[in-house]
Amino acid sequence: LIQSAYNVDAMLSLMELSFSMEWVNPFAYSSALEFLEKEHVVDDTQRKKEVLKLMVKSRFQTLMWTPLFQIKWSPTIRGDFREMMAHHIVTNVLIFGSSFYRFTRIGSMIFLVHDLSDVPIDMSKLANFVKWKTTTIICFVFMVLMWIVTRLVIFPFVIFRSVLFESYEFMVIKGPLDPALYEAYCYIFYLLLGSLVLLHVTWFLILLRIGWTLVRKGETHDYSEHKSGEAQHAAKKRD
């Protein structure tokens, strides 16, 4: 439950970092403006008249509504927002599902694998933040090795393989789980765990890009921190 609360908080923080909400004055804005092409309007007076015509016409055709707020992408959005959001959703579903069905053994092993590899990730980010280049390189190499061992070897070829081929024996034949219940939900867990494997491969490719930048230019840059990481990195170089 503590780990689940942490993941839910991380997902909410990710959404807060990635989206911005702006309140809209309904007296100063109408969605009819979105249907009006600006290049065909000479001045503001004509524009207002065209907007009124569209709003009157919408009573008989499509509805012209005025939102009370607008949600937009924030400038601080992470470069790996889609992967992080998918990871948080999959992880939370796995946590709640494994807790509800008492899959504590497999759940604790997945937690252990992820927590072990999270330590060098945070260490490398901290070293990069304080501009300790040598420490950053050491932590980055250690992070890549831990990532390969834990998330690309142990997780898919030991834990996931055990779930695929040994879970029925231990949970149904030797355990108290009802076979019908196992057949009903096992494929959902297979899909969620397989999604985690794909996410780990995706993040590993991002790590390789970071390592290539480090080797080629001798610089450390986290492409996962910003949506336009390459452009921001180039702009920083020009400055």
PDB file of C-alpha atoms in Angstrom:
ATOM      1  CA  LEU A   1       0.000   0.000   0.000  1.00  0.00           C
ATOM      2  CA  ILE A   2       2.885   2.374   0.738  1.00  0.00           C
ATOM      3  CA  GLN A   3       4.452   1.638  -2.651  1.00  0.00           C
ATOM      4  CA  SER A   4       1.077   2.099  -4.328  1.00  0.00           C
ATOM      5  CA  ALA A   5       0.594   5.476  -2.638  1.00  0.00           C
ATOM      6  CA  TYR A   6       4.069   6.491  -3.797  1.00  0.00           C
ATOM      7  CA  ASN A   7       3.303   5.501  -7.412  1.00  0.00           C
ATOM      8  CA  VAL A   8      -0.024   7.336  -7.398  1.00  0.00           C
ATOM      9  CA  ASP A   9       1.708  10.441  -6.045  1.00  0.00           C
ATOM     10  CA  ALA A  10       4.402  10.127  -8.734  1.00  0.00           C
ATOM     11  CA  MET A  11       1.741   9.881 -11.450  1.00  0.00           C
ATOM     12  CA  LEU A  12      -0.066  12.975 -10.144  1.00  0.00           C
ATOM     13  CA  SER A  13       3.242  14.861  -9.990  1.00  0.00           C
ATOM     14  CA  LEU A  14       3.977  13.835 -13.582  1.00  0.00           C
ATOM     15  CA  MET A  15       0.585  15.171 -14.710  1.00  0.00           C
ATOM     16  CA  GLU A  16       1.140  18.418 -12.804  1.00  0.00           C
ATOM     17  CA  LEU A  17       4.528  18.804 -14.481  1.00  0.00           C
ATOM     18  CA  SER A  18       3.242  17.999 -17.983  1.00  0.00           C
ATOM     19  CA  PHE A  19      -0.031  19.922 -18.199  1.00  0.00           C
ATOM     20  CA  SER A  20      -1.080  23.502 -17.579  1.00  0.00           C
ATOM     21  CA  MET A  21      -4.654  24.647 -17.069  1.00  0.00           C
ATOM     22  CA  GLU A  22      -5.893  28.110 -17.963  1.00  0.00           C
ATOM     23  CA  TRP A  23      -9.264  29.504 -16.948  1.00  0.00           C
ATOM     24  CA  VAL A  24     -11.321  30.986 -19.792  1.00  0.00           C
ATOM     25  CA  ASN A  25     -13.603  33.999 -19.535  1.00  0.00           C
ATOM     26  CA  PRO A  26     -16.836  32.887 -21.302  1.00  0.00           C
ATOM     27  CA  PHE A  27     -17.729  36.529 -22.005  1.00  0.00           C
ATOM     28  CA  ALA A  28     -14.471  37.119 -23.876  1.00  0.00           C
ATOM     29  CA  TYR A  29     -14.093  33.800 -25.666  1.00  0.00           C
ATOM     30  CA  SER A  30     -16.309  31.610 -27.782  1.00  0.00           C
ATOM     31  CA  SER A  31     -15.513  28.337 -29.479  1.00  0.00           C
ATOM     32  CA  ALA A  32     -16.987  29.912 -32.599  1.00  0.00           C
ATOM     33  CA  LEU A  33     -13.639  31.689 -32.936  1.00  0.00           C
ATOM     34  CA  GLU A  34     -12.023  28.336 -33.658  1.00  0.00           C
ATOM     35  CA  PHE A  35     -14.222  27.927 -36.758  1.00  0.00           C
ATOM     36  CA  LEU A  36     -13.550  31.381 -38.131  1.00  0.00           C
ATOM     37  CA  GLU A  37     -10.627  31.767 -40.521  1.00  0.00           C
ATOM     38  CA  LYS A  38      -8.713  34.896 -39.635  1.00  0.00           C
ATOM     39  CA  GLU A  39      -7.403  35.571 -43.123  1.00  0.00           C
ATOM     40  CA  HIS A  40     -10.918  36.247 -44.439  1.00  0.00           C
ATOM     41  CA  VAL A  41     -11.667  38.928 -41.831  1.00  0.00           C
ATOM     42  CA  VAL A  42     -10.663  42.528 -42.444  1.00  0.00           C
ATOM     43  CA  ASP A  43     -11.018  44.019 -38.953  1.00  0.00           C
ATOM     44  CA  ASP A  44     -12.270  43.201 -35.449  1.00  0.00           C
ATOM     45  CA  THR A  45     -15.743  44.611 -36.135  1.00  0.00           C
ATOM     46  CA  GLN A  46     -16.271  42.279 -39.052  1.00  0.00           C
ATOM     47  CA  ARG A  47     -14.834  39.425 -37.017  1.00  0.00           C
ATOM     48  CA  LYS A  48     -17.358  39.997 -34.217  1.00  0.00           C
ATOM     49  CA  LYS A  49     -20.204  40.023 -36.713  1.00  0.00           C
ATOM     50  CA  GLU A  50     -19.025  36.746 -38.245  1.00  0.00           C
ATOM     51  CA  VAL A  51     -18.767  35.190 -34.784  1.00  0.00           C
ATOM     52  CA  LEU A  52     -22.356  36.223 -33.956  1.00  0.00           C
ATOM     53  CA  LYS A  53     -23.571  34.717 -37.236  1.00  0.00           C
ATOM     54  CA  LEU A  54     -21.820  31.434 -36.446  1.00  0.00           C
ATOM     55  CA  MET A  55     -23.261  31.335 -32.912  1.00  0.00           C
ATOM     56  CA  VAL A  56     -26.796  31.977 -34.181  1.00  0.00           C
ATOM     57  CA  LYS A  57     -26.363  29.383 -36.916  1.00  0.00           C
ATOM     58  CA  SER A  58     -25.110  26.828 -34.397  1.00  0.00           C
ATOM     59  CA  ARG A  59     -28.499  26.764 -32.673  1.00  0.00           C
ATOM     60  CA  PHE A  60     -29.839  24.839 -35.636  1.00  0.00           C
ATOM     61  CA  GLN A  61     -26.740  22.860 -36.568  1.00  0.00           C
ATOM     62  CA  THR A  62     -23.647  22.086 -34.497  1.00  0.00           C
ATOM     63  CA  LEU A  63     -23.385  23.298 -30.921  1.00  0.00           C
ATOM     64  CA  MET A  64     -20.946  26.153 -30.280  1.00  0.00           C
ATOM     65  CA  TRP A  65     -19.864  25.753 -26.658  1.00  0.00           C
ATOM     66  CA  THR A  66     -17.579  27.834 -24.497  1.00  0.00           C
ATOM     67  CA  PRO A  67     -15.223  25.926 -22.155  1.00  0.00           C
ATOM     68  CA  LEU A  68     -14.534  27.233 -18.672  1.00  0.00           C
ATOM     69  CA  PHE A  69     -10.880  26.156 -18.849  1.00  0.00           C
ATOM     70  CA  GLN A  70      -8.287  24.937 -21.330  1.00  0.00           C
ATOM     71  CA  ILE A  71      -5.710  22.219 -20.722  1.00  0.00           C
ATOM     72  CA  LYS A  72      -2.440  22.556 -22.638  1.00  0.00           C
ATOM     73  CA  TRP A  73       0.979  20.922 -22.702  1.00  0.00           C
ATOM     74  CA  SER A  74       3.310  22.536 -20.208  1.00  0.00           C
ATOM     75  CA  PRO A  75       6.800  23.771 -21.213  1.00  0.00           C
ATOM     76  CA  THR A  76       8.179  21.550 -18.424  1.00  0.00           C
ATOM     77  CA  ILE A  77       6.808  18.323 -19.915  1.00  0.00           C
ATOM     78  CA  ARG A  78       9.203  15.374 -19.733  1.00  0.00           C
ATOM     79  CA  GLY A  79      10.699  13.952 -22.899  1.00  0.00           C
ATOM     80  CA  ASP A  80       9.533  10.462 -21.927  1.00  0.00           C
ATOM     81  CA  PHE A  81       6.058  11.535 -20.775  1.00  0.00           C
ATOM     82  CA  ARG A  82       4.247   8.757 -22.660  1.00  0.00           C
ATOM     83  CA  GLU A  83       6.557   6.071 -21.307  1.00  0.00           C
ATOM     84  CA  MET A  84       6.394   7.421 -17.746  1.00  0.00           C
ATOM     85  CA  MET A  85       2.594   7.720 -17.773  1.00  0.00           C
ATOM     86  CA  ALA A  86       2.204   4.213 -19.207  1.00  0.00           C
ATOM     87  CA  HIS A  87       4.659   2.913 -16.614  1.00  0.00           C
ATOM     88  CA  HIS A  88       2.740   4.495 -13.724  1.00  0.00           C
ATOM     89  CA  ILE A  89      -0.613   3.184 -14.967  1.00  0.00           C
ATOM     90  CA  VAL A  90       0.689  -0.353 -15.524  1.00  0.00           C
ATOM     91  CA  THR A  91       2.530  -0.363 -12.204  1.00  0.00           C
ATOM     92  CA  ASN A  92      -0.493   0.814 -10.222  1.00  0.00           C
ATOM     93  CA  VAL A  93      -2.762  -1.785 -11.843  1.00  0.00           C
ATOM     94  CA  LEU A  94      -0.209  -4.498 -11.063  1.00  0.00           C
ATOM     95  CA  ILE A  95       0.116  -3.342  -7.449  1.00  0.00           C
ATOM     96  CA  PHE A  96      -3.613  -3.267  -6.795  1.00  0.00           C
ATOM     97  CA  GLY A  97      -4.177  -6.523  -8.671  1.00  0.00           C
ATOM     98  CA  SER A  98      -1.363  -8.418  -6.965  1.00  0.00           C
ATOM     99  CA  SER A  99      -2.470  -7.124  -3.550  1.00  0.00           C
ATOM    100  CA  PHE A 100      -6.110  -8.071  -4.146  1.00  0.00           C
ATOM    101  CA  TYR A 101      -5.300 -11.598  -5.372  1.00  0.00           C
ATOM    102  CA  ARG A 102      -2.447 -12.068  -2.849  1.00  0.00           C
ATOM    103  CA  PHE A 103       0.293 -12.414  -5.476  1.00  0.00           C
ATOM    104  CA  THR A 104       2.738 -11.094  -2.907  1.00  0.00           C
ATOM    105  CA  ARG A 105       5.717 -13.264  -3.876  1.00  0.00           C
ATOM    106  CA  ILE A 106       5.845 -12.177  -7.479  1.00  0.00           C
ATOM    107  CA  GLY A 107       4.932  -8.597  -6.572  1.00  0.00           C
ATOM    108  CA  SER A 108       7.748  -8.312  -4.018  1.00  0.00           C
ATOM    109  CA  MET A 109      10.275  -9.652  -6.536  1.00  0.00           C
ATOM    110  CA  ILE A 110       9.217  -7.057  -9.132  1.00  0.00           C
ATOM    111  CA  PHE A 111       9.509  -4.316  -6.483  1.00  0.00           C
ATOM    112  CA  LEU A 112      12.996  -5.511  -5.557  1.00  0.00           C
ATOM    113  CA  VAL A 113      14.207  -5.531  -9.165  1.00  0.00           C
ATOM    114  CA  HIS A 114      12.923  -2.012  -9.807  1.00  0.00           C
ATOM    115  CA  ASP A 115      14.128  -0.533  -6.515  1.00  0.00           C
ATOM    116  CA  LEU A 116      17.656  -1.881  -6.991  1.00  0.00           C
ATOM    117  CA  SER A 117      17.989  -0.235 -10.402  1.00  0.00           C
ATOM    118  CA  ASP A 118      16.401   3.021  -9.220  1.00  0.00           C
ATOM    119  CA  VAL A 119      19.280   3.781  -6.841  1.00  0.00           C
ATOM    120  CA  PRO A 120      22.011   4.361  -9.496  1.00  0.00           C
ATOM    121  CA  ILE A 121      19.480   6.298 -11.615  1.00  0.00           C
ATOM    122  CA  ASP A 122      18.929   8.830  -8.840  1.00  0.00           C
ATOM    123  CA  MET A 123      22.664   8.914  -8.067  1.00  0.00           C
ATOM    124  CA  SER A 124      23.575   9.710 -11.680  1.00  0.00           C
ATOM    125  CA  LYS A 125      20.922  12.439 -11.908  1.00  0.00           C
ATOM    126  CA  LEU A 126      22.124  13.989  -8.660  1.00  0.00           C
ATOM    127  CA  ALA A 127      25.761  13.928  -9.785  1.00  0.00           C
ATOM    128  CA  ASN A 128      24.777  15.487 -13.119  1.00  0.00           C
ATOM    129  CA  PHE A 129      22.771  18.182 -11.317  1.00  0.00           C
ATOM    130  CA  VAL A 130      25.740  19.263  -9.185  1.00  0.00           C
ATOM    131  CA  LYS A 131      28.069  19.107 -12.247  1.00  0.00           C
ATOM    132  CA  TRP A 132      30.350  16.337 -10.951  1.00  0.00           C
ATOM    133  CA  LYS A 133      31.363  14.994 -14.338  1.00  0.00           C
ATOM    134  CA  THR A 134      33.563  12.093 -13.201  1.00  0.00           C
ATOM    135  CA  THR A 135      31.012  10.961 -10.623  1.00  0.00           C
ATOM    136  CA  THR A 136      28.274  11.266 -13.231  1.00  0.00           C
ATOM    137  CA  ILE A 137      30.169   8.999 -15.636  1.00  0.00           C
ATOM    138  CA  ILE A 138      30.807   6.392 -12.926  1.00  0.00           C
ATOM    139  CA  CYS A 139      27.181   6.439 -11.783  1.00  0.00           C
ATOM    140  CA  PHE A 140      25.949   6.291 -15.369  1.00  0.00           C
ATOM    141  CA  VAL A 141      28.039   3.207 -16.182  1.00  0.00           C
ATOM    142  CA  PHE A 142      26.877   1.556 -12.957  1.00  0.00           C
ATOM    143  CA  MET A 143      23.284   2.479 -13.807  1.00  0.00           C
ATOM    144  CA  VAL A 144      23.485   0.922 -17.285  1.00  0.00           C
ATOM    145  CA  LEU A 145      24.974  -2.298 -15.883  1.00  0.00           C
ATOM    146  CA  MET A 146      22.312  -2.513 -13.168  1.00  0.00           C
ATOM    147  CA  TRP A 147      19.604  -1.789 -15.731  1.00  0.00           C
ATOM    148  CA  ILE A 148      20.804  -4.609 -17.989  1.00  0.00           C
ATOM    149  CA  VAL A 149      21.118  -7.125 -15.159  1.00  0.00           C
ATOM    150  CA  THR A 150      17.886  -6.328 -13.312  1.00  0.00           C
ATOM    151  CA  ARG A 151      15.415  -5.046 -15.910  1.00  0.00           C
ATOM    152  CA  LEU A 152      16.628  -6.682 -19.130  1.00  0.00           C
ATOM    153  CA  VAL A 153      17.810 -10.053 -17.789  1.00  0.00           C
ATOM    154  CA  ILE A 154      16.327 -10.928 -14.378  1.00  0.00           C
ATOM    155  CA  PHE A 155      12.913  -9.381 -14.929  1.00  0.00           C
ATOM    156  CA  PRO A 156      12.052 -10.834 -18.380  1.00  0.00           C
ATOM    157  CA  PHE A 157      14.003 -14.108 -18.287  1.00  0.00           C
ATOM    158  CA  VAL A 158      13.530 -15.088 -14.638  1.00  0.00           C
ATOM    159  CA  ILE A 159      10.478 -13.360 -13.163  1.00  0.00           C
ATOM    160  CA  PHE A 160       8.321 -12.999 -16.281  1.00  0.00           C
ATOM    161  CA  ARG A 161       9.263 -16.487 -17.446  1.00  0.00           C
ATOM    162  CA  SER A 162       8.254 -17.902 -14.056  1.00  0.00           C
ATOM    163  CA  VAL A 163       4.897 -16.122 -14.280  1.00  0.00           C
ATOM    164  CA  LEU A 164       4.292 -17.566 -17.754  1.00  0.00           C
ATOM    165  CA  PHE A 165       5.289 -21.183 -17.145  1.00  0.00           C
ATOM    166  CA  GLU A 166       5.300 -21.845 -13.378  1.00  0.00           C
ATOM    167  CA  SER A 167       2.559 -19.667 -11.874  1.00  0.00           C
ATOM    168  CA  TYR A 168      -0.252 -22.168 -12.546  1.00  0.00           C
ATOM    169  CA  GLU A 169       1.544 -24.950 -10.680  1.00  0.00           C
ATOM    170  CA  PHE A 170       2.358 -22.871  -7.602  1.00  0.00           C
ATOM    171  CA  MET A 171      -0.863 -20.856  -7.436  1.00  0.00           C
ATOM    172  CA  VAL A 172      -3.505 -23.375  -8.555  1.00  0.00           C
ATOM    173  CA  ILE A 173      -2.174 -26.929  -8.223  1.00  0.00           C
ATOM    174  CA  LYS A 174      -0.160 -26.327  -5.044  1.00  0.00           C
ATOM    175  CA  GLY A 175      -1.949 -23.148  -3.978  1.00  0.00           C
ATOM    176  CA  PRO A 176      -5.465 -22.077  -2.997  1.00  0.00           C
ATOM    177  CA  LEU A 177      -6.322 -20.091  -6.152  1.00  0.00           C
ATOM    178  CA  ASP A 178      -9.414 -21.176  -8.090  1.00  0.00           C
ATOM    179  CA  PRO A 179      -8.570 -22.346 -11.648  1.00  0.00           C
ATOM    180  CA  ALA A 180     -11.417 -20.318 -13.160  1.00  0.00           C
ATOM    181  CA  LEU A 181     -10.144 -17.185 -11.458  1.00  0.00           C
ATOM    182  CA  TYR A 182      -6.633 -17.866 -12.719  1.00  0.00           C
ATOM    183  CA  GLU A 183      -7.824 -18.339 -16.300  1.00  0.00           C
ATOM    184  CA  ALA A 184      -9.905 -15.175 -16.123  1.00  0.00           C
ATOM    185  CA  TYR A 185      -7.125 -12.814 -15.057  1.00  0.00           C
ATOM    186  CA  CYS A 186      -3.789 -14.414 -15.969  1.00  0.00           C
ATOM    187  CA  TYR A 187      -3.680 -12.905 -19.476  1.00  0.00           C
ATOM    188  CA  ILE A 188      -4.234  -9.420 -18.069  1.00  0.00           C
ATOM    189  CA  PHE A 189      -1.170  -9.845 -15.861  1.00  0.00           C
ATOM    190  CA  TYR A 190       0.769 -11.299 -18.786  1.00  0.00           C
ATOM    191  CA  LEU A 191      -0.051  -8.202 -20.848  1.00  0.00           C
ATOM    192  CA  LEU A 192       0.882  -5.775 -18.066  1.00  0.00           C
ATOM    193  CA  LEU A 193       4.197  -7.484 -17.321  1.00  0.00           C
ATOM    194  CA  GLY A 194       5.002  -7.647 -21.031  1.00  0.00           C
ATOM    195  CA  SER A 195       4.293  -3.921 -21.275  1.00  0.00           C
ATOM    196  CA  LEU A 196       6.857  -3.298 -18.534  1.00  0.00           C
ATOM    197  CA  VAL A 197       9.444  -5.273 -20.501  1.00  0.00           C
ATOM    198  CA  LEU A 198       8.820  -3.117 -23.593  1.00  0.00           C
ATOM    199  CA  LEU A 199       9.076   0.061 -21.512  1.00  0.00           C
ATOM    200  CA  HIS A 200      12.397  -1.117 -20.076  1.00  0.00           C
ATOM    201  CA  VAL A 201      13.737  -1.672 -23.600  1.00  0.00           C
ATOM    202  CA  THR A 202      12.531   1.797 -24.651  1.00  0.00           C
ATOM    203  CA  TRP A 203      14.251   3.476 -21.706  1.00  0.00           C
ATOM    204  CA  PHE A 204      17.396   1.472 -22.372  1.00  0.00           C
ATOM    205  CA  LEU A 205      17.514   2.967 -25.878  1.00  0.00           C
ATOM    206  CA  ILE A 206      17.262   6.423 -24.285  1.00  0.00           C
ATOM    207  CA  LEU A 207      20.174   5.504 -22.016  1.00  0.00           C
ATOM    208  CA  LEU A 208      22.192   4.493 -25.053  1.00  0.00           C
ATOM    209  CA  ARG A 209      21.531   7.904 -26.625  1.00  0.00           C
ATOM    210  CA  ILE A 210      22.706   9.596 -23.442  1.00  0.00           C
ATOM    211  CA  GLY A 211      25.818   7.415 -23.391  1.00  0.00           C
ATOM    212  CA  TRP A 212      26.522   8.139 -27.068  1.00  0.00           C
ATOM    213  CA  THR A 213      26.344  11.887 -26.380  1.00  0.00           C
ATOM    214  CA  LEU A 214      28.680  11.386 -23.438  1.00  0.00           C
ATOM    215  CA  VAL A 215      31.245   9.432 -25.478  1.00  0.00           C
ATOM    216  CA  ARG A 216      31.063  11.533 -28.642  1.00  0.00           C
ATOM    217  CA  LYS A 217      30.970  15.024 -27.109  1.00  0.00           C
ATOM    218  CA  GLY A 218      32.092  14.420 -23.544  1.00  0.00           C
ATOM    219  CA  GLU A 219      28.852  15.964 -22.266  1.00  0.00           C
ATOM    220  CA  THR A 220      26.038  14.664 -20.101  1.00  0.00           C
ATOM    221  CA  HIS A 221      22.494  15.416 -21.181  1.00  0.00           C
ATOM    222  CA  ASP A 222      19.295  13.703 -20.042  1.00  0.00           C
ATOM    223  CA  TYR A 223      17.017  13.473 -23.082  1.00  0.00           C
ATOM    224  CA  SER A 224      14.200  12.147 -20.904  1.00  0.00           C
ATOM    225  CA  GLU A 225      13.888  15.319 -18.838  1.00  0.00           C
ATOM    226  CA  HIS A 226      12.492  17.620 -21.556  1.00  0.00           C
ATOM    227  CA  LYS A 227      10.145  17.102 -24.475  1.00  0.00           C
ATOM    228  CA  SER A 228      12.529  18.842 -26.875  1.00  0.00           C
ATOM    229  CA  GLY A 229      15.732  17.600 -25.349  1.00  0.00           C
ATOM    230  CA  GLU A 230      17.811  17.748 -28.514  1.00  0.00           C
ATOM    231  CA  ALA A 231      16.688  21.287 -29.405  1.00  0.00           C
ATOM    232  CA  GLN A 232      17.261  22.562 -25.885  1.00  0.00           C
ATOM    233  CA  HIS A 233      20.670  20.930 -25.811  1.00  0.00           C
ATOM    234  CA  ALA A 234      21.621  22.600 -29.104  1.00  0.00           C
ATOM    235  CA  ALA A 235      20.343  25.978 -27.884  1.00  0.00           C
ATOM    236  CA  LYS A 236      22.379  25.601 -24.714  1.00  0.00           C
ATOM    237  CA  LYS A 237      25.480  24.898 -26.791  1.00  0.00           C
ATOM    238  CA  ARG A 238      24.930  28.032 -28.884  1.00  0.00           C
ATOM    239  CA  ASP A 239      24.597  30.169 -25.758  1.00  0.00           C
TER     240      ASP A 239
END
